[in-house]
């Protein structure tokens, strides 16, 4: 860590919203470039900064500022020069000279404690004093907050978020209860708040601390896909993490429940603790799905068997009995789930259902949880399909919280709603979707229940199937054209616990045996860079070939794979702009993925059909870096070759390299070619579900590289992380009454 002191000579770039700055500092006889979050900076200021020296490929050596404080000038000339710089609105060079001539070395004391004395100076009236007072006061507040927070290890960007939320009350709020930050400020978690609290002398068994810690533990547990946390598990982890007694934690849990901050419920004899959002989402889904399921639907004058026959004839196909059952089922029922693996004809059923209902004059609307899944749905049906977020018209409330325009008061305008890739829909999104469905609307839920469950909390598709509250059709027949694909054949073999058929001649599923991890790594790189593009010249090594790994860490995890693949596929070049962020170097041309939902990022459509602009970039979206601009502190990404998104550097923690991605992150996506490394890893992770999901992401070819024993282990391993969800139980409680 280095420390420098100097005068701000030139501000090259300044973002007033987040405080990010690029500036030149004059320190002694040299000029230094600084970058970082310094919201109150102006030319002429004297600053003391600490930070790390970094080398920018285009602009050379820079100091990346991590802490900063203003050093007020001590001489009359320095004070006049400081005020003349425009640091305070309402004071220019002429006024600054008058103020210093009148008050001399007492100038700052007057501004701080008795600003009304400025009336003594000719040309400064009441209105101007108000302007000066407001400007000086705002700066003083922000500086005080920055100095106070940074002394407790809070980053400048976090300081800005705190100040934007609490303003002049920031310091008093934090001193009163630092754990308020975890509830009120995005990006500040329990660990940061706890660090501040302990520095302020907050006792380890403070009720504020324990209550905040409880919510932290439940939220962390739910981040793994659960909707609640067993009380016994919460107490055990609470003792380990918070270092307090089990009695203190249990007492705090009960008090939090009595204060309606959390909810405790006994499910099948086990005490379970919910945060309120997931509790009410499960209640909402239970109520609405049962209401739709038992609603009296208008009887349609449709000869379903005749319509099926006409569709078969016009498309030269023959439906299986289960497919016909699915088509009849949605005409006769209000809600239906259609589940099945690849090649079982889910898309053909959807096309027939659409044709039947549109022929009857009904309006059919289609949606999917991701942009890629919606795009595939549109291509397969020839009709528009939207993401569920777009269907619900994503927007923002006055307090910047995500909201949907479509709800009970403004429902979707359709007679039939078809949702595809339903295994990816979590409990929160399903609750929002069901709110917007008016009674009388038929709902078709389509998905593969054997794939990995949603990234977000809940196990909605499986819970609906197991609850038996709605009509469920399970498709098992693989059709002739699909039986020719070893990808589909082997996916079903794996799902049935059988070893895949390997290296069938002139087929689309290959296995390359390698037992050494270093050899697996070099083979993966060679396949992407040389062998596969040479095998089929239409395959672009960046756009069409995707490595899917079971893990993030290790030699064959996505972190290392991305570094190695970036070095080969998009190497460092003096001409290419790049930006280093934490452990990742982003470079123009890199393949990247959005790794968390961001409902506020704006996008502009540069190709394809649909709306010209919108908001929302979602977990799993893949794109390519088009440009990096240090002056505007931004990075441009084009997603799916059609949407341009401009990222401020403060959002770079939401991007990751995507030459290799985890199988979990690949859900809902399809790639022409998928390569999967096969190696031994944690038994709870290396399971059949994971392998099955990875293989079904491929459209044209799968190549598995690695150990036969590891492949065999995954196929025979039915173990996975148990997902705690009570939707099925809730539905059963009502149905069984």
XYZ file of N, CA and C in Angstrom, residues 362-483:
366
model
N -58.561 -18.285 -29.583
C -57.999 -17.921 -28.288
C -56.605 -17.323 -28.459
N -56.265 -16.410 -27.570
C -54.954 -15.780 -27.626
C -53.960 -16.573 -26.793
N -52.867 -17.013 -27.455
C -51.836 -17.808 -26.790
C -50.596 -16.940 -26.576
N -50.064 -16.945 -25.353
C -48.844 -16.205 -25.023
C -47.808 -17.213 -24.517
N -46.543 -17.014 -24.913
C -45.477 -17.946 -24.541
C -44.353 -17.229 -23.804
N -43.776 -17.921 -22.829
C -42.671 -17.335 -22.070
C -41.689 -18.390 -21.601
N -40.503 -17.939 -21.230
C -39.450 -18.813 -20.705
C -38.601 -18.000 -19.730
N -37.889 -18.654 -18.823
C -37.147 -17.917 -17.786
C -35.927 -17.161 -18.279
N -35.344 -17.539 -19.423
C -34.151 -16.852 -19.913
C -34.350 -16.375 -21.342
N -33.519 -15.395 -21.738
C -33.593 -14.874 -23.097
C -33.284 -15.933 -24.135
N -32.296 -16.781 -23.852
C -31.933 -17.837 -24.806
C -33.060 -18.851 -24.959
N -33.684 -19.222 -23.835
C -34.777 -20.189 -23.894
C -35.973 -19.603 -24.649
N -36.247 -18.319 -24.436
C -37.351 -17.660 -25.146
C -37.053 -17.588 -26.643
N -35.805 -17.321 -26.985
C -35.412 -17.245 -28.390
C -35.579 -18.600 -29.071
N -35.156 -19.675 -28.397
C -35.321 -21.021 -28.951
C -36.794 -21.371 -29.120
N -37.610 -20.948 -28.179
C -39.049 -21.201 -28.243
C -39.657 -20.503 -29.459
N -39.218 -19.258 -29.706
C -39.697 -18.509 -30.877
C -39.293 -19.205 -32.169
N -38.043 -19.662 -32.228
C -37.551 -20.333 -33.442
C -38.305 -21.637 -33.695
N -38.658 -22.354 -32.618
C -39.309 -23.656 -32.763
C -40.790 -23.537 -33.123
N -41.418 -22.434 -32.743
C -42.862 -22.288 -32.972
C -43.209 -21.288 -34.069
N -42.242 -20.434 -34.429
C -42.524 -19.407 -35.420
C -43.373 -18.279 -34.871
N -43.463 -18.187 -33.548
C -44.267 -17.145 -32.901
C -43.428 -16.472 -31.822
N -43.833 -15.285 -31.424
C -43.059 -14.550 -30.430
C -43.149 -15.217 -29.059
N -42.007 -15.368 -28.430
C -41.930 -15.804 -27.035
C -41.067 -14.795 -26.294
N -41.435 -14.480 -25.068
C -40.705 -13.494 -24.277
C -40.166 -14.135 -23.008
N -39.162 -13.482 -22.416
C -38.769 -13.901 -21.077
C -39.924 -13.596 -20.130
N -39.991 -14.325 -19.037
C -41.055 -14.089 -18.062
C -40.967 -12.664 -17.530
N -39.745 -12.156 -17.368
C -39.573 -10.778 -16.888
C -40.179 -9.779 -17.871
N -40.004 -10.030 -19.169
C -40.590 -9.120 -20.167
C -42.106 -9.280 -20.222
N -42.587 -10.508 -20.067
C -44.033 -10.722 -20.044
C -44.678 -9.907 -18.924
N -43.997 -9.894 -17.776
C -44.540 -9.214 -16.597
C -44.209 -7.726 -16.579
N -43.471 -7.261 -17.600
C -43.121 -5.842 -17.759
C -42.357 -5.327 -16.535
N -41.109 -5.745 -16.489
C -40.205 -5.363 -15.406
C -40.077 -3.855 -15.284
N -40.132 -3.364 -14.066
C -39.978 -1.930 -13.822
C -39.426 -1.684 -12.431
N -39.493 -0.419 -11.999
C -38.939 -0.052 -10.685
C -39.904 0.834 -9.928
N -39.921 0.631 -8.606
C -40.734 1.470 -7.735
C -39.972 2.751 -7.430
N -40.610 3.671 -6.698
C -39.975 4.952 -6.365
C -38.718 4.779 -5.518
N -38.657 3.677 -4.743
C -37.473 3.449 -3.900
C -36.481 2.496 -4.561
N -36.555 2.408 -5.907
C -35.581 1.650 -6.704
C -35.653 0.141 -6.504
N -36.750 -0.373 -5.982
C -36.913 -1.819 -5.876
C -37.543 -2.358 -7.153
N -37.125 -3.581 -7.533
C -37.680 -4.193 -8.729
C -39.168 -4.455 -8.537
N -39.927 -4.215 -9.585
C -41.351 -4.478 -9.534
C -41.822 -4.901 -10.913
N -42.982 -5.531 -10.965
C -43.573 -5.914 -12.243
C -44.867 -5.139 -12.446
N -45.036 -4.613 -13.653
C -46.257 -3.869 -13.980
C -47.460 -4.798 -14.012
N -47.234 -6.014 -14.519
C -48.313 -6.993 -14.601
C -48.473 -7.712 -13.264
N -49.682 -7.638 -12.705
C -49.979 -8.297 -11.440
C -51.484 -8.508 -11.343
N -52.028 -8.651 -10.117
C -53.469 -8.873 -9.968
C -54.289 -7.715 -10.528
N -53.749 -6.496 -10.373
C -54.490 -5.317 -10.825
C -54.380 -5.108 -12.338
N -53.297 -5.595 -12.926
C -53.080 -5.441 -14.366
C -52.583 -6.768 -14.943
N -53.480 -7.756 -15.072
C -53.054 -9.103 -15.451
C -52.656 -9.225 -16.920
N -52.022 -10.346 -17.239
C -51.666 -10.647 -18.624
C -52.923 -10.793 -19.464
N -52.820 -10.375 -20.701
C -53.973 -10.446 -21.610
C -53.807 -11.657 -22.515
N -54.284 -12.797 -22.039
C -54.184 -14.022 -22.828
C -55.225 -15.028 -22.341
N -55.499 -16.003 -23.190
C -56.411 -17.089 -22.826
C -55.636 -18.356 -22.469
N -54.450 -18.473 -23.064
C -53.593 -19.640 -22.828
C -52.163 -19.149 -22.613
N -51.514 -19.625 -21.553
C -50.130 -19.254 -21.273
C -49.276 -20.518 -21.266
N -48.214 -20.515 -22.076
C -47.292 -21.653 -22.136
C -45.929 -21.212 -21.609
N -45.439 -21.890 -20.579
C -44.125 -21.583 -19.998
C -43.199 -22.771 -20.247
N -42.089 -22.523 -20.940
C -41.120 -23.579 -21.247
C -39.922 -23.491 -20.290
N -39.116 -24.543 -20.259
C -37.929 -24.633 -19.379
C -38.299 -24.324 -17.927
N -39.408 -24.921 -17.485
C -39.947 -24.589 -16.161
C -39.067 -25.079 -15.014
N -38.145 -26.001 -15.283
C -37.257 -26.448 -14.202
C -36.403 -25.309 -13.683
N -36.242 -24.242 -14.491
C -35.407 -23.101 -14.105
C -36.163 -22.026 -13.332
N -37.474 -22.158 -13.231
C -38.282 -21.108 -12.592
C -38.268 -21.291 -11.079
N -37.789 -20.271 -10.359
C -37.735 -20.384 -8.899
C -39.044 -19.915 -8.276
N -39.135 -20.025 -6.962
C -40.392 -19.759 -6.261
C -40.792 -18.286 -6.348
N -39.811 -17.373 -6.365
C -40.121 -15.941 -6.412
C -40.711 -15.566 -7.777
N -40.070 -16.042 -8.847
C -40.550 -15.722 -10.190
C -41.899 -16.384 -10.461
N -42.070 -17.621 -9.999
C -43.359 -18.289 -10.202
C -44.478 -17.561 -9.471
N -44.199 -17.062 -8.287
C -45.213 -16.315 -7.549
C -45.615 -15.048 -8.297
N -44.615 -14.322 -8.824
C -44.909 -13.103 -9.588
C -45.705 -13.433 -10.847
N -45.349 -14.533 -11.509
C -46.053 -14.928 -12.731
C -47.506 -15.289 -12.438
N -47.726 -16.095 -11.410
C -49.089 -16.531 -11.091
C -49.979 -15.364 -10.684
N -49.395 -14.359 -10.025
C -50.180 -13.174 -9.662
C -50.799 -12.513 -10.890
N -50.086 -12.592 -12.014
C -50.510 -11.874 -13.225
C -51.408 -12.711 -14.129
N -51.767 -13.926 -13.710
C -52.610 -14.783 -14.542
C -54.062 -14.658 -14.091
N -54.928 -14.135 -14.941
C -56.336 -13.997 -14.557
C -57.033 -15.351 -14.520
N -58.039 -15.477 -13.672
C -58.810 -16.716 -13.603
C -59.456 -16.980 -14.962
N -59.480 -18.252 -15.328
C -60.014 -18.627 -16.634
C -58.936 -18.843 -17.676
N -57.698 -18.442 -17.351
C -56.579 -18.635 -18.275
C -56.031 -20.052 -18.109
N -55.854 -20.745 -19.218
C -55.230 -22.066 -19.181
C -53.715 -21.901 -19.126
N -53.065 -22.739 -18.301
C -51.617 -22.624 -18.114
C -50.957 -23.968 -18.392
N -49.968 -23.959 -19.283
C -49.216 -25.165 -19.627
C -47.778 -24.964 -19.171
N -47.310 -25.837 -18.293
C -45.968 -25.738 -17.727
C -45.138 -26.874 -18.315
N -44.110 -26.520 -19.079
C -43.321 -27.513 -19.808
C -41.886 -27.495 -19.297
N -41.317 -28.668 -19.036
C -39.933 -28.703 -18.575
C -39.450 -30.119 -18.367
N -38.165 -30.246 -18.133
C -37.532 -31.542 -17.890
C -37.195 -31.632 -16.415
N -37.975 -32.390 -15.675
C -37.827 -32.446 -14.221
C -36.524 -33.125 -13.801
N -35.871 -33.842 -14.715
C -34.625 -34.530 -14.379
C -33.402 -33.636 -14.513
N -33.582 -32.426 -15.041
C -32.469 -31.484 -15.084
C -32.250 -30.889 -13.697
N -31.154 -30.154 -13.566
C -30.887 -29.474 -12.303
C -32.022 -28.505 -11.984
N -32.347 -28.310 -10.706
C -33.395 -27.348 -10.354
C -32.924 -25.911 -10.562
N -33.812 -24.978 -10.340
C -33.529 -23.557 -10.553
C -32.331 -23.095 -9.734
N -31.647 -22.052 -10.237
C -30.547 -21.450 -9.480
C -31.108 -20.768 -8.237
N -32.242 -20.106 -8.386
C -32.888 -19.430 -7.264
C -33.613 -20.417 -6.358
N -34.135 -19.936 -5.238
C -34.750 -20.812 -4.239
C -35.978 -21.548 -4.751
N -36.154 -22.766 -4.254
C -37.334 -23.547 -4.568
C -37.038 -24.698 -5.502
N -38.030 -25.571 -5.621
C -37.962 -26.733 -6.504
C -39.336 -26.857 -7.156
N -39.740 -25.793 -7.830
C -41.135 -25.591 -8.213
C -41.669 -26.697 -9.108
N -40.966 -27.008 -10.199
C -41.483 -28.003 -11.139
C -41.651 -29.359 -10.462
N -40.633 -29.813 -9.744
C -40.731 -31.112 -9.071
C -41.824 -31.098 -8.006
N -41.935 -29.997 -7.255
C -42.960 -29.918 -6.209
C -44.368 -29.983 -6.802
N -44.581 -29.306 -7.929
C -45.906 -29.342 -8.570
C -46.239 -30.749 -9.050
N -45.237 -31.431 -9.618
C -45.462 -32.795 -10.098
C -45.773 -33.733 -8.937
N -44.965 -33.641 -7.876
C -45.132 -34.563 -6.756
C -46.369 -34.263 -5.915
N -46.870 -33.032 -5.987
C -48.068 -32.667 -5.214
C -49.335 -33.290 -5.779
N -49.301 -33.659 -7.073
C -50.448 -34.267 -7.770
C -51.680 -33.383 -7.745
N -51.448 -32.069 -7.685
C -52.585 -31.151 -7.642
C -53.042 -30.746 -9.041
N -52.198 -30.989 -10.041
C -52.542 -30.634 -11.410
C -52.296 -31.835 -12.313
N -52.852 -31.786 -13.511
C -52.649 -32.826 -14.508
C -51.177 -32.853 -14.915
N -50.540 -34.030 -14.841
C -49.137 -34.188 -15.218
C -49.033 -35.275 -16.280
N -48.323 -34.953 -17.376
C -48.063 -35.939 -18.426
C -46.551 -36.111 -18.543
N -46.073 -37.337 -18.361
C -44.648 -37.634 -18.467
C -44.379 -38.308 -19.808
N -43.541 -37.680 -20.618
C -43.209 -38.188 -21.946
C -41.959 -39.060 -21.859
N -42.048 -40.258 -22.406
C -40.903 -41.174 -22.341
C -40.481 -41.699 -23.708
N -41.380 -41.655 -24.695
C -41.060 -42.184 -26.021
C -40.082 -41.269 -26.750
N -38.988 -41.845 -27.274
C -38.044 -41.092 -28.098
C -38.388 -41.351 -29.560
N -38.540 -40.293 -30.337
C -39.002 -40.448 -31.712
C -37.872 -40.810 -32.668
N -38.275 -41.379 -33.802
C -37.329 -41.979 -34.735
C -36.170 -41.062 -35.059
N -36.479 -39.804 -35.463
C -35.395 -38.901 -35.845
C -34.486 -38.592 -34.667
N -35.055 -38.584 -33.461
C -34.241 -38.325 -32.270
C -33.398 -39.531 -31.889
N -33.911 -40.748 -32.194
C -33.151 -41.959 -31.870
C -31.860 -42.044 -32.669
